[in-house]
Every structure is written in structure tokens, then in C-alpha cells.
XYZ file of C-alpha atoms in Angstrom:
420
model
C 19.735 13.529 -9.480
C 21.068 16.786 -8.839
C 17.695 18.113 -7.578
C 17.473 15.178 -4.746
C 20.915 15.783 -3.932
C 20.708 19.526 -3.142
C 17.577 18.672 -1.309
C 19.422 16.136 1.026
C 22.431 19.014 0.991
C 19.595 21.397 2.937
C 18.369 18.554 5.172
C 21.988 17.748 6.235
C 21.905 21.603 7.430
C 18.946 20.870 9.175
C 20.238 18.085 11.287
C 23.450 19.802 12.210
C 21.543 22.839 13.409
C 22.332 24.452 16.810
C 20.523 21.354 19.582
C 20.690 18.638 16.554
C 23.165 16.442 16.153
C 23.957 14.694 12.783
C 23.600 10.852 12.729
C 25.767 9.785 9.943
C 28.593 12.621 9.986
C 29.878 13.291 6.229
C 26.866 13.516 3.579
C 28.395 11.728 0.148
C 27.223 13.000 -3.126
C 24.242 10.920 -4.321
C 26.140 11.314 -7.574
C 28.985 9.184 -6.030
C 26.369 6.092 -5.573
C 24.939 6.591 -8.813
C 26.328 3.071 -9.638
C 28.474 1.224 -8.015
C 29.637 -2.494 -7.713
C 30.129 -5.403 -5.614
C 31.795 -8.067 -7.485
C 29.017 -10.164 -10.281
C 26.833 -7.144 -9.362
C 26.970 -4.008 -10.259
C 24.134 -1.126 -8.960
C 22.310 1.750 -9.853
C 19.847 4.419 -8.613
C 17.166 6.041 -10.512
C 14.884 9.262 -9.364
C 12.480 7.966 -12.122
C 10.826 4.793 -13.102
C 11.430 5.788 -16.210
C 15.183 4.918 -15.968
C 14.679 1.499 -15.640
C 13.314 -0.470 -18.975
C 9.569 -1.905 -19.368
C 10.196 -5.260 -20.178
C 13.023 -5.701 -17.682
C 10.521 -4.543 -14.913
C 8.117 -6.578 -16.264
C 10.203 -9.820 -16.633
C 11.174 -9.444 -12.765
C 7.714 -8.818 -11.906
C 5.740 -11.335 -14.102
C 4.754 -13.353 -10.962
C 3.803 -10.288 -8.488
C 0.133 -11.061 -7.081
C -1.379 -7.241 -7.419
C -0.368 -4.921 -9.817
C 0.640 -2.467 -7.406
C 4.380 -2.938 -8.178
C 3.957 -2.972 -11.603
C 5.795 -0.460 -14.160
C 2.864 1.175 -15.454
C 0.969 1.435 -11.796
C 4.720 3.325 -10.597
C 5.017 4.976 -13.345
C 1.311 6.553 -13.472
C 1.744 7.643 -9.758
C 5.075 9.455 -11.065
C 3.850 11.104 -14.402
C 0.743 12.693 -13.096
C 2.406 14.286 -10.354
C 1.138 11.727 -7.302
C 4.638 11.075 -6.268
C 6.941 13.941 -6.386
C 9.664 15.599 -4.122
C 7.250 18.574 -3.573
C 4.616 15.920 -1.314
C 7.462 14.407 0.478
C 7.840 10.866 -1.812
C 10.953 11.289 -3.941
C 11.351 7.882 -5.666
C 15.306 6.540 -5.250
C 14.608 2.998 -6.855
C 17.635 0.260 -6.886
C 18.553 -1.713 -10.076
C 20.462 -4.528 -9.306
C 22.596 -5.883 -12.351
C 24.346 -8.924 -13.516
C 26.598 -9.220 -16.398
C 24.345 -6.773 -17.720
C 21.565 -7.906 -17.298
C 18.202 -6.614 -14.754
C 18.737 -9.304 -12.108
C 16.420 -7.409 -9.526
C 14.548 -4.139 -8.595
C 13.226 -2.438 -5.183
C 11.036 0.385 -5.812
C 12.098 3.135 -3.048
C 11.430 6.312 -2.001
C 12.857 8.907 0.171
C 10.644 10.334 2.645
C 10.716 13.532 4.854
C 7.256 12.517 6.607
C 5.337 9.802 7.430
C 2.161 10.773 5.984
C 0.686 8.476 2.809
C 2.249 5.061 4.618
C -0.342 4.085 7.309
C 2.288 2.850 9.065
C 1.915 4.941 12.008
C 5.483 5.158 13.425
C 5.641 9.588 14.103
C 6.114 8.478 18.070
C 9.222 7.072 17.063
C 9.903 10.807 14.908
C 9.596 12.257 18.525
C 11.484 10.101 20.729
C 14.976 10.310 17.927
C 13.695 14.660 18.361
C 13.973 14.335 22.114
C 17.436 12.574 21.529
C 18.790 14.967 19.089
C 18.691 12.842 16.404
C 17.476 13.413 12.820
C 15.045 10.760 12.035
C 13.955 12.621 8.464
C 14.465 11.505 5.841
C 13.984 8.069 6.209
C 13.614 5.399 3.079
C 10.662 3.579 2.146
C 9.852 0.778 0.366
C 6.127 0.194 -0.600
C 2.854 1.018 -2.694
C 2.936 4.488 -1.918
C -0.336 4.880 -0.138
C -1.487 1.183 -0.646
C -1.599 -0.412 2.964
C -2.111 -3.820 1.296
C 0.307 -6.633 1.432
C 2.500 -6.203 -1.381
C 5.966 -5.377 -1.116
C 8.706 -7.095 -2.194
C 12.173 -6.960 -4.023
C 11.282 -7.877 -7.898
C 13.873 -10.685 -8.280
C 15.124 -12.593 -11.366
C 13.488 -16.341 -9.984
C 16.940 -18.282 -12.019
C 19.404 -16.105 -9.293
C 19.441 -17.559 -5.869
C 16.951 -15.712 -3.762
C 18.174 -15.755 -0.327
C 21.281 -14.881 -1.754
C 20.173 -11.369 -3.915
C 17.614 -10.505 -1.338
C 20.838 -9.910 1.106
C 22.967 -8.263 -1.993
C 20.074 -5.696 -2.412
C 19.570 -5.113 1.259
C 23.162 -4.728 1.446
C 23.274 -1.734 -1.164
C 20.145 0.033 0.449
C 21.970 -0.147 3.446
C 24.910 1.350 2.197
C 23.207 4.353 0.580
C 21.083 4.806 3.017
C 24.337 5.143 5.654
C 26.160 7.112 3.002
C 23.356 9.761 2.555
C 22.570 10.273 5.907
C 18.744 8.633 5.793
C 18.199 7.393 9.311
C 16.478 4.080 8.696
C 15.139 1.866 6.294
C 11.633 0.359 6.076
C 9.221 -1.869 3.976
C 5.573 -1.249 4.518
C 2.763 -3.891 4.065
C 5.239 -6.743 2.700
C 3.702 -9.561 0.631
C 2.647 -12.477 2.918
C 5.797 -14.773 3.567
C 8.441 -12.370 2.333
C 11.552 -10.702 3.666
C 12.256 -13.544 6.349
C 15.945 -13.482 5.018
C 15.959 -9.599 6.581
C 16.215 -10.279 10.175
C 19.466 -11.567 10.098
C 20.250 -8.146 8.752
C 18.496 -6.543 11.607
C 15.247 -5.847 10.386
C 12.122 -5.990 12.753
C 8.873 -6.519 12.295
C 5.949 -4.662 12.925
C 1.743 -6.269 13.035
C -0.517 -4.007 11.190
C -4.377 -5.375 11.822
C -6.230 -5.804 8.248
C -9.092 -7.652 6.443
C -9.734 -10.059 4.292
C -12.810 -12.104 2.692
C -11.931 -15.404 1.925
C -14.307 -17.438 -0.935
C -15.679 -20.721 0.451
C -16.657 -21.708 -2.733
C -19.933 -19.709 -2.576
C -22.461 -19.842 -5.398
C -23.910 -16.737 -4.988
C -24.798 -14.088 -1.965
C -27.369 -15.904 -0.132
C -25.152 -19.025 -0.101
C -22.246 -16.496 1.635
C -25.396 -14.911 3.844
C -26.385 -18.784 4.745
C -22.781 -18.144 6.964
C -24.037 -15.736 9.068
C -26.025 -16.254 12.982
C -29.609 -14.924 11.860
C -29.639 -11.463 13.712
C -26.381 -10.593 11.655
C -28.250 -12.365 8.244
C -30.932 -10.187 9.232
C -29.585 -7.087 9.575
C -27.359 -7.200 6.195
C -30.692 -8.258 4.252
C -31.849 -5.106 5.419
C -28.601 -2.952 4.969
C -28.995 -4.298 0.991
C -32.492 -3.505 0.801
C -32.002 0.008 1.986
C -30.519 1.477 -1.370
C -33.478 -0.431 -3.535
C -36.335 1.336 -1.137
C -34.919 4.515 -2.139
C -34.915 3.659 -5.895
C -31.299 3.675 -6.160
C -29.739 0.818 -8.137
C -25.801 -0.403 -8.539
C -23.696 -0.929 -11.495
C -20.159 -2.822 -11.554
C -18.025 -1.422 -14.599
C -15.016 -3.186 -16.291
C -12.815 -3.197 -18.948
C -14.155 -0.600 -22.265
C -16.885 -0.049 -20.286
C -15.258 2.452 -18.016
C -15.033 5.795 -19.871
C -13.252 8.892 -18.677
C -16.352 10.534 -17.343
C -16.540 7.474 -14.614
C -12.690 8.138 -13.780
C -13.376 12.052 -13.400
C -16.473 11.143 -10.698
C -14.007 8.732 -9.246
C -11.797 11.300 -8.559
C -14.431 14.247 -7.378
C -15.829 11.213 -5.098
C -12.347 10.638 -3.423
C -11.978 14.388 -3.028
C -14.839 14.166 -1.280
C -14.099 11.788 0.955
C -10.585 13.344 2.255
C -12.142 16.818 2.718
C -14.662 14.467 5.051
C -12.219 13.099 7.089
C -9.684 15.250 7.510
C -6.948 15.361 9.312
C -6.636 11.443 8.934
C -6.983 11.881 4.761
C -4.746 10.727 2.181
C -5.350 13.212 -0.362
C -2.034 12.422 -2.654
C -3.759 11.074 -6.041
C -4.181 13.468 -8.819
C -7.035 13.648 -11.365
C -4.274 12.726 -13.985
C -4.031 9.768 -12.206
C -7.392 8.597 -11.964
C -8.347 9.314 -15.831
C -4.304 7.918 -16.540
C -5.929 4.386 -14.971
C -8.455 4.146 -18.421
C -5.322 3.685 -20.419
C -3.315 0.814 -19.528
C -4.293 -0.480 -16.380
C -8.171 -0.893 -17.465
C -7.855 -4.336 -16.879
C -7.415 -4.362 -13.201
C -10.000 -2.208 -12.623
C -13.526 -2.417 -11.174
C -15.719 0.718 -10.803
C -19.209 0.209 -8.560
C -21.403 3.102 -9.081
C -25.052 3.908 -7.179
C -27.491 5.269 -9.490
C -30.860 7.461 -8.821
C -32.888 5.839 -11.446
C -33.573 7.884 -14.476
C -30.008 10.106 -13.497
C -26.831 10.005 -15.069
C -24.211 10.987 -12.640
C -24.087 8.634 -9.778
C -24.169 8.938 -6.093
C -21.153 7.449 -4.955
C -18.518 5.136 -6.303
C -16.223 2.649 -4.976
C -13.284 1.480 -7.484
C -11.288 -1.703 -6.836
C -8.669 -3.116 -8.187
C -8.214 -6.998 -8.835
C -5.655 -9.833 -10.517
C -6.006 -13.246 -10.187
C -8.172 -14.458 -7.725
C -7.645 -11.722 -5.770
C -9.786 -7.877 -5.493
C -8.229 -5.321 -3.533
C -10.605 -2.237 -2.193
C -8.688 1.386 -2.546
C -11.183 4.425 -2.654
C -14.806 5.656 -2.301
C -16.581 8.264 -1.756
C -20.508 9.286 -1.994
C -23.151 11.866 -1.215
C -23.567 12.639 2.464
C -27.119 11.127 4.452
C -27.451 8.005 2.162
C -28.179 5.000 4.715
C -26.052 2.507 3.841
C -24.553 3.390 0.830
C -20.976 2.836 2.266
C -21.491 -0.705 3.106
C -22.878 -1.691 -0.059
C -20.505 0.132 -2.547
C -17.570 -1.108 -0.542
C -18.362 -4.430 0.873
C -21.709 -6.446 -0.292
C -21.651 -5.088 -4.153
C -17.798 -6.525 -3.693
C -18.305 -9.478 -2.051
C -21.196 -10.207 -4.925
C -18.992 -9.301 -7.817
C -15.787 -11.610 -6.081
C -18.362 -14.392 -6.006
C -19.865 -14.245 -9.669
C -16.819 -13.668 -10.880
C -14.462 -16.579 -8.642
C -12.327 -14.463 -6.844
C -10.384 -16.433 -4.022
C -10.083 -13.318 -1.663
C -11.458 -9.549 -1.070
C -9.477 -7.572 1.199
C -11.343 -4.279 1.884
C -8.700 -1.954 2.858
C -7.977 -0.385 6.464
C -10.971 0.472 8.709
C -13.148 0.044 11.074
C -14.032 -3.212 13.312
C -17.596 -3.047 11.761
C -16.023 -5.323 9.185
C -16.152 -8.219 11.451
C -20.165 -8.003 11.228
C -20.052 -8.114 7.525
C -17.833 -11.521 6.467
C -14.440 -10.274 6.936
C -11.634 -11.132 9.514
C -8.801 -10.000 11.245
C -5.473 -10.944 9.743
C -1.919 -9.536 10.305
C 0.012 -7.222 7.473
C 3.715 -6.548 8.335
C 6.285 -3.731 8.142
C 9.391 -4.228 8.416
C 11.907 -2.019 9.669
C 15.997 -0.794 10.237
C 17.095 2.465 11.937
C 21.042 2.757 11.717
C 21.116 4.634 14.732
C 22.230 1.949 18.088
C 19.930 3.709 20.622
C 16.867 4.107 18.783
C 17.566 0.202 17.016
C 17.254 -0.821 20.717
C 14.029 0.891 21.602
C 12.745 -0.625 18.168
C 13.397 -3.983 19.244
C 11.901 -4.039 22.685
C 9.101 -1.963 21.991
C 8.017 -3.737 18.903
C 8.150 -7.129 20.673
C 5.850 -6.063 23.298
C 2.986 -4.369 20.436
C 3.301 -7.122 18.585
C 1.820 -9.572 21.563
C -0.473 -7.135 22.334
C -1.651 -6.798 18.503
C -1.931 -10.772 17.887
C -3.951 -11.127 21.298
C -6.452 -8.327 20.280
C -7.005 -9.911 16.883
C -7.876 -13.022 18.554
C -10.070 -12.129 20.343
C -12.124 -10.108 17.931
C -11.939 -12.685 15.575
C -13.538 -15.298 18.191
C -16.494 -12.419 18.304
C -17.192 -12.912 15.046
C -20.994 -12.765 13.233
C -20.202 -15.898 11.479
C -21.762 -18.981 12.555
């Protein structure tokens, strides 16, 4: 604790600099709010996953829908060095107790950027700059650099849950005001959740996505039998493409991913950031790739082009999935292969989610070329608090009027679609 509080100590300095004026006044020791209480509840902060328990996490978050919340997902992101103070994403996460007992969690982090979230909000970085105000750091809650909609407090489902979600948000609130972080925000929320926040001032924010829903297809040609027959056409053709040039695809799960699969993962997703930089993510270590062959195996599919007769593949897309659901997170793959993009990251998918009954496939940010290929528009959400009157104001208006904007422009894409 000591190390995030000297490192709020130096951004205080920053924000009372000559031009800048300081937003909350007094900065209180982070110390001080190491636990505190509020009547049947009493609170605590932790710099570490690892100060919460296992099994309490995993008791709270027995019925989350991905495991991107999950202890060991948090917890690999921490120990190989993803998420750290030195990148920007120090983890502050809230335990919420009750007669001793882990009533709820909110995984948290403090941020001094805005890079990882895919939440783009840096315009609203410059506007609190040309009002001398501070708007680093801010806090986070989310997957850090999962733009996929899963957030949400982990709560205990015997407690009344209107009722914690506002004691939580009431503690993050506090801290937040006590320590001088300008605003508080929850990226890529799970469908449904956090209505209870905008009584507590929260607004919300439409982020366009994908998603693939199943309509109880049998196999690909019964999903192709969907599409107008240019469209059918053309994917037949985008499928073919990797055969022609005698390279075949293989879908790995469970024991039979081995390390050397994670360790091309990893080179492929280096790849792909060097490729498309400056709008990369490039946070992930190699320790957390091969740390995914340990214990979350399970949730993991690897889909890997082969040359025939070679051993190391092309290109690789990995996926994640639980339940009926399969969640696309990185690729990456040998420059000038037609096609080889689409295939690893959408058709090989989209064949795998039907063989194997998954209800939905969403893809993972991109391009509007996913209309073409079975997907459609739908609406994540952010959510989001800045404890600072003028710029709370500009947040409301200015999110009401992108949000219209946002719903209409999804509309009408989706009425564009390939499907028949």
C-alpha cells in the first residue's frame, strides 16, 4: 500500500502545480481507508488479488457468465506482470464484509491513462486540462483490456442486491473523493447490470459491438443457407482460399494445448500490435499467455493455420468460451495470406460454436466488415461518475446526444445487413 500511496502523494503535486488546480483539496492517506465501516459492513482495499481468499472470490462469482472476473484470470494478469503500477493499471480492489464474512467484491484499478480500456473518453482528459482540472488518475472498473460485456460487482445472491450494489458504490465513492481520483467508471458492464447506479449519478455511455447468435444451426452450410447468394458466394470462396493454398486449420482444447502453442500465441499477438500501431494494446506478457495452460485450460480455444507437412503454424486466433457463450480476444498471422484473418477469427469460430452448441460468438471490436459475415450490431455500455460539478454536466449532455446518434447508426447498419 505504501507504494500506491507515495505514487498518488507525487500525482497530488502534479495537480497543484503552478496553472493546475487540485479537485479534491486534502489527499488522505490510502492507509487511513485501508478498512473502514459503515454499520453491518465493514470494508477493505487490497493492491493485490492475492489479498482476497480463492474460495470467497469464487463463491461470489460462481454465477459470472465469462471467466474474465474470475480469481485465477485477475490474478494471472497480476503475477506475470500484465497489470502493474509501472503500465498505468494499479489494482485497488474493494472487499465488502459482513459479520465477517465476503459479502461482495469489485475488482478496481487506478488508472493514470486511458490506454488498455477501449473506452475512448481522452477528449474528456482535454476539456478537465483546458479547465485546470486534474482528470488523472481516474478509477476503473473492468477486464483490463477485455472490451466485452462483463463487469459487474461479485455479490453474495442471499444479501439484497439493490441494496449492496449502493453500499459498494457508496465506498468507491468515498475513496475515490478521499484520494483525490477524479471520477469513477465501469467499462463494458454485463448486459442488464448497474441500473441501480443512476440514481447515484452514473451515466451511461453506447459502445457499438458484435455478436453471433446460434439459430439452432446444424452445421456451416445450414448458417451459410442465411445468407442473400452474392454474400453465400463470396464467403464460400473466402473459405476455400486457405485450402487452394494447401493450408489446413486445427481447433485445440483442453491437454491438447501445450506450451509451445501458448509461446506462438504470444509471438502472433506481438505481431499483430507492432502491425497496428499506434492503436495496439500491447499489455499481455508471455508469462501470461504460457500462465493460461495451467488453470484456465478449460476456457480456452486455440485455432491454428497449418502449411501442410510444417510444424509451426501461420497464424493463430485463441478464444475464450463458458457456457454457451465464446468470446474472441487475440490473433495474429503471417503478412500476404488472403483471407487468413477471416477464417481464423470468424468462420473457423462460427464452425467450432456450432459443432460444439454454443448460444453466442461475439468477435471482439472491429471493423463493419463483420456485418457481411453473420454478425450484428449490438450496444455494450460504460458507465461513468466524475466528482467534479462542471465536467458531471458536460458528461450528461454530451453523452445524451452520442448516445442517439450511436443507436441510430447501429440501426441502420444493421437494416444493411447480408442476411436474408
Amino acid at each position: 500500500m505504501n507504494g500506491l500511496s507515495q505514487q498518488l502523494k507525487q500525482q497530488k503535486v502534479i495537480n497543484e502545480s503552478p496553472g493546475k488546480r487540485n479537485i479534491h483539496g486534502c489527499f488522505e492517506s490510502m492507509n487511513d481507508w485501508n478498512q473502514t465501516s459503515s454499520r453491518e459492513y465493514s470494508f477493505t482495499w487490497h493492491d493485490s488479488i492475492l489479498g482476497i481468499k480463492k474460495y470467497e472470490w469464487d463463491i461470489l462469482g460462481r454465477e459470472l457468465s465469462t471467466p474474465f472476473l474470475s480469481w485465477e484470470w485477475l490474478r494471472l494478469l497480476e503475477e506475470s506482470g500484465s497489470v502493474r503500477p509501472e503500465t498505468g493499471w494499479q489494482p485497488q480492489h474493494l472487499a465488502v464484509y459482513r459479520a465477517g464474512r465476503l459479502v461482495a467484491a469489485a475488482p478496481l484499478f487506478i488508472k493514470t491513462h486511458s490506454d488498455g480500456e477501449f473506452v475512448f473518453d481522452r477528449f474528456w482528459a482535454q476539456l478537465a486540462e483546458s479547465m485546470d482540472l486534474a482528470y488523472y488518475p481516474k478509477l476503473v472498473g473492468m477486464s483490463p483490456f477485455t472490451p466485452i460485456g462483463a463487469y459487474r460487482f461479485l455479490l453474495d445472491q442471499n444479501e439484497n442486491q439493490g441494496r449492496l450494489i449502493r453500499v459498494v458504490q457508496q465506498e468507491i465513492g468515498r475513496f475515490c473523493q478521499a484520494n483525490s481520483l477524479s471520477g469513477c467508471h465501469y467499462h463494458f458492464v454485463a448486459p442488464g447490470w448497474g441500473k441501480e447506479l443512476k440514481d447515484l449519478g452514473f451515466y451511461a455511455w453506447i459502445h457499438p459491438g458484435f455478436a453471433w447468435e446460434n439459430q439452432d444451426y446444424e452445421n456451416f452450410e445450414d448458417f451459410l443457407a442465411r445468407f442473400r447468394s452474392n454474400r453465400r458466394k463470396n464467403i464460400k470462396k473466402e473459405r476455400k482460399s486457405l485450402a487452394s493454398q494447401g493450408i489446413i486449420c486445427k481447433a485445440l482444447t483442453g491437454e491438447d494445448i501445450r506450451e509451445e502453442h501458448l509461446s506462438w500465441m504470444y509471438s502472433f499477438y506481438v505481431h499483430t500490435n507492432q502491425r497496428y500501431f499506434p492503436w495496439s494494446c500491447k499489455y499481455l506478457t508471455r508469462d501470461f499467455f504460457l500462465g493460461l495452460g495451467h488453470d484456465l485450460k478449460d476456457h480456452l480455444l486455440l485455432l491454428a493455420a497449418y502449411k501442410q507437412g510444417q510444424k509451426q503454424p501461420l497464424g493463430m486466433s485463441m478464444l475464450v468460451f463458458k457456457g454457451k457463450q465464446l468470446f474472441g480476444r487475440y490473433w495474429g498471422g503471417l503478412d500476404g495470406i488472403p483471407f487468413l484473418h477471416f477464417n481464423l477469427c470468424y468462420y473457423e469460430p462460427i464452425q467450432w460454436a456450432i459443432q460444439n452448441r454454443m448460444q453466442r460468438f461475439d468477435p471482439g471490436m472491429g471493423g463493419e466488415h463483420k456485418l457481411y459475415r453473420g454478425f450484428e450490431l449490438v450496444p455494450n455500455y460504460s458507465l461513468h461518475r466524475i466528482y467534479v460539478p462542471e465536467m458531471q454536466q458536460v458528461l450528461a449532455v454530451s453523452l445524451q446526444e452520442v448516445n442517439t446518434l450511436q443507436e441510430r447508426r447501429m440501426l441502420e447498419l444493421n437494416r444493411e445487413t447480408a442476411m436474408k
